[in-house]
Amino acid sequence: QVQLVESGGGSVQAGGSLRLSCAASAWTRDRNCVGWFRQTPGKEREGVAAIYSSGGATYHADSVKGRFTISQDRSRTTYYLQMTNLTPEDTGLYYCAADGPGCPLAILRGGSWSSEGFQYWGQGTQVTVSS
């Protein structure tokens, strides 16, 4: 059973930084694509970043490109989302999700993507950015 546990959320002022962590159960092909998503009340969950774990390729949504960076540790059991230059629009509940063996086509195309195609989810960690 794939397990994902997020941590690292908190409150920060605009322009600040946070690093989120996602602790995952042992790597399997079933969770070879790991992504970060966020959701705010009244909006659909949106993809923020994803990583093809076995190959290391990373993908970032246009809305966060240049500010957020996804990465993984060598054991492929901890995934990070480094967030810099945060704005109030980045406020939301951030989720770690996984699926496999590959990343959904929407992610490979880039730009933006929804939560479709991810079957494993963490419980989320709140990020609040104040102006």
CSV table of C-alpha atoms in Angstrom, one decimal, residues 2-9 19-27 30-39 45-53 69-73 76-83 92-100 107 113-127:
chain,number,residue,atom,x,y,z
A,2,VAL,CA,1.4,3.4,-1.0
A,3,GLN,CA,1.5,5.9,1.8
A,4,LEU,CA,2.3,9.6,1.6
A,5,VAL,CA,2.7,12.0,4.4
A,6,GLU,CA,3.2,15.7,3.9
A,7,SER,CA,4.9,18.1,6.3
A,8,GLY,CA,6.5,21.6,6.3
A,9,GLY,CA,3.5,23.8,5.7
A,19,ARG,CA,10.0,23.7,1.9
A,20,LEU,CA,7.4,21.0,1.9
A,21,SER,CA,8.3,17.4,2.4
A,22,CYS,CA,6.5,14.2,1.4
A,23,ALA,CA,7.5,11.0,3.1
A,24,ALA,CA,6.6,8.1,0.9
A,25,SER,CA,6.6,4.3,1.4
A,26,ALA,CA,9.2,2.3,-0.4
A,27,TRP,CA,9.5,3.0,-4.1
A,30,ASP,CA,2.9,2.1,-8.9
A,31,ARG,CA,4.1,5.4,-7.5
A,32,ASN,CA,6.8,6.3,-9.9
A,33,CYS,CA,5.3,9.7,-10.7
A,34,VAL,CA,5.0,11.9,-7.6
A,35,GLY,CA,3.3,15.3,-7.8
A,36,TRP,CA,2.5,18.3,-5.7
A,37,PHE,CA,-1.0,19.8,-5.9
A,38,ARG,CA,-2.7,22.6,-4.2
A,39,GLN,CA,-6.3,23.5,-3.5
A,45,ARG,CA,-7.2,21.0,-7.2
A,46,GLU,CA,-4.3,22.1,-9.5
A,47,GLY,CA,-1.0,20.5,-10.2
A,48,VAL,CA,2.0,22.5,-9.1
A,49,ALA,CA,5.0,20.2,-9.8
A,50,ALA,CA,5.8,16.6,-10.6
A,51,ILE,CA,8.8,14.3,-10.8
A,52,TYR,CA,9.3,11.1,-12.7
A,53,SER,CA,11.0,9.3,-9.8
A,69,THR,CA,11.3,23.3,-7.4
A,70,ILE,CA,10.5,19.7,-6.9
A,71,SER,CA,13.2,17.2,-6.0
A,72,GLN,CA,13.7,13.8,-4.3
A,73,ASP,CA,16.2,12.2,-2.1
A,76,ARG,CA,13.3,8.1,-3.6
A,77,THR,CA,11.2,8.0,-0.4
A,78,THR,CA,11.2,11.7,0.4
A,79,TYR,CA,10.0,14.4,-2.1
A,80,TYR,CA,10.5,18.1,-1.6
A,81,LEU,CA,8.8,21.2,-2.9
A,82,GLN,CA,11.0,24.2,-2.4
A,83,MET,CA,8.9,27.3,-2.7
A,92,GLY,CA,-3.8,26.7,-0.1
A,93,LEU,CA,-3.8,23.1,1.1
A,94,TYR,CA,-0.9,21.3,-0.6
A,95,TYR,CA,-1.0,17.6,-1.3
A,96,CYS,CA,1.5,15.1,-2.3
A,97,ALA,CA,0.2,12.5,-4.8
A,98,ALA,CA,1.6,9.5,-6.7
A,99,ASP,CA,0.8,7.1,-9.5
A,100,GLY,CA,2.7,5.1,-11.9
A,107,ILE,CA,2.0,16.6,-17.1
A,113,TRP,CA,-2.7,20.0,-15.2
A,114,SER,CA,-5.4,18.6,-12.9
A,115,SER,CA,-5.4,15.9,-10.3
A,116,GLU,CA,-6.7,13.4,-12.8
A,117,GLY,CA,-4.7,10.2,-13.0
A,118,PHE,CA,-3.3,10.1,-9.5
A,119,GLN,CA,-4.6,7.4,-7.2
A,120,TYR,CA,-2.5,7.8,-4.1
A,121,TRP,CA,-2.8,10.9,-1.9
A,122,GLY,CA,-1.5,12.3,1.3
A,123,GLN,CA,-3.6,14.2,3.8
A,124,GLY,CA,-2.3,17.7,2.8
A,125,THR,CA,-0.4,20.5,4.6
A,126,GLN,CA,-1.6,24.1,4.8
A,127,VAL,CA,0.4,26.9,3.3
